[in-house]
Amino acid sequence: MDIRQLFARNLRAARDAKGLSQEALAHEAGLDRTYISALERSRYYASLNAIEKIARVLKIDPAELLRKEQDLTLGE
């Protein structure tokens, strides 16, 4: 699994765990919904700024979005 796929999986899992839609996450993070969708589909590499904004909304450490499955806590 490459870094984009890992980020995409963790992003979706964290977003779902918080009960947020792509649209709600994008709005709160100041990003476009289509960008969130593309990140979740491994279409783009996320910028560090985007990772920081997303993590802030999800109330998790930015590193959580890049952790391997066995290390993933998603702020729980």
Short mmCIF file of C-alpha atoms in Angstrom, two decimals:
data_model
loop_
_atom_site.label_atom_id
_atom_site.label_comp_id
_atom_site.label_asym_id
_atom_site.label_seq_id
_atom_site.Cartn_x
_atom_site.Cartn_y
_atom_site.Cartn_z
CA MET A 1 0.00 0.00 0.00
CA ASP A 2 1.52 3.35 -0.96
CA ILE A 3 1.31 6.52 1.13
CA ARG A 4 -1.68 7.92 -0.80
CA GLN A 5 -3.67 4.73 -0.25
CA LEU A 6 -2.73 4.67 3.42
CA PHE A 7 -3.75 8.31 3.85
CA ALA A 8 -7.00 7.72 1.93
CA ARG A 9 -7.97 4.74 4.09
CA ASN A 10 -7.16 6.56 7.33
CA LEU A 11 -8.93 9.74 6.23
CA ARG A 12 -12.13 7.89 5.39
CA ALA A 13 -12.01 5.85 8.61
CA ALA A 14 -11.44 8.95 10.74
CA ARG A 15 -14.17 10.91 8.94
CA ASP A 16 -16.63 8.04 9.32
CA ALA A 17 -15.71 7.61 13.01
CA LYS A 18 -16.60 11.28 13.59
CA GLY A 19 -19.85 10.94 11.63
CA LEU A 20 -18.92 13.65 9.14
CA SER A 21 -19.81 13.74 5.47
CA GLN A 22 -17.16 14.73 2.94
CA GLU A 23 -19.02 17.99 2.51
CA ALA A 24 -19.10 18.76 6.25
CA LEU A 25 -15.41 17.94 6.65
CA ALA A 26 -14.49 20.06 3.65
CA HIS A 27 -16.56 23.00 4.88
CA GLU A 28 -15.10 22.95 8.38
CA ALA A 29 -11.56 22.55 7.04
CA GLY A 30 -11.93 25.29 4.44
CA LEU A 31 -11.34 22.84 1.58
CA ASP A 32 -13.38 21.80 -1.43
CA ARG A 33 -15.56 18.68 -1.15
CA THR A 34 -14.20 17.36 -4.45
CA TYR A 35 -10.68 17.62 -3.01
CA ILE A 36 -11.69 15.51 0.02
CA SER A 37 -13.29 13.01 -2.34
CA ALA A 38 -10.15 12.85 -4.48
CA LEU A 39 -7.98 12.35 -1.38
CA GLU A 40 -10.20 9.46 -0.26
CA ARG A 41 -9.86 7.90 -3.71
CA SER A 42 -6.05 8.26 -3.70
CA ARG A 43 -6.15 10.67 -6.63
CA TYR A 44 -4.01 13.38 -5.03
CA TYR A 45 -1.22 13.68 -2.53
CA ALA A 46 -2.40 15.86 0.36
CA SER A 47 -0.40 18.95 1.17
CA LEU A 48 0.89 19.37 4.71
CA ASN A 49 -1.47 22.33 5.09
CA ALA A 50 -4.44 20.19 4.05
CA ILE A 51 -3.41 17.39 6.44
CA GLU A 52 -3.20 19.90 9.27
CA LYS A 53 -6.62 21.40 8.49
CA ILE A 54 -8.28 17.99 8.18
CA ALA A 55 -6.71 16.69 11.40
CA ARG A 56 -7.82 19.81 13.29
CA VAL A 57 -11.44 19.26 12.23
CA LEU A 58 -11.24 15.55 13.06
CA LYS A 59 -9.58 16.38 16.41
CA ILE A 60 -6.71 13.96 15.82
CA ASP A 61 -2.98 14.32 15.52
CA PRO A 62 -1.98 14.78 11.85
CA ALA A 63 0.30 11.74 12.16
CA GLU A 64 -2.79 9.56 12.72
CA LEU A 65 -3.67 10.08 9.06
CA LEU A 66 -0.38 8.47 8.01
CA ARG A 67 -0.16 5.58 10.45
CA LYS A 68 -0.22 1.96 9.47
CA GLU A 69 -3.35 0.04 10.47
CA GLN A 70 -1.87 -1.63 13.55
CA ASP A 71 -0.85 1.81 14.90
CA LEU A 72 -4.09 3.63 14.06
CA THR A 73 -6.06 5.02 17.02
CA LEU A 74 -8.13 7.76 15.35
CA GLY A 75 -8.17 9.79 18.52
CA GLU A 76 -10.13 7.23 20.53
#
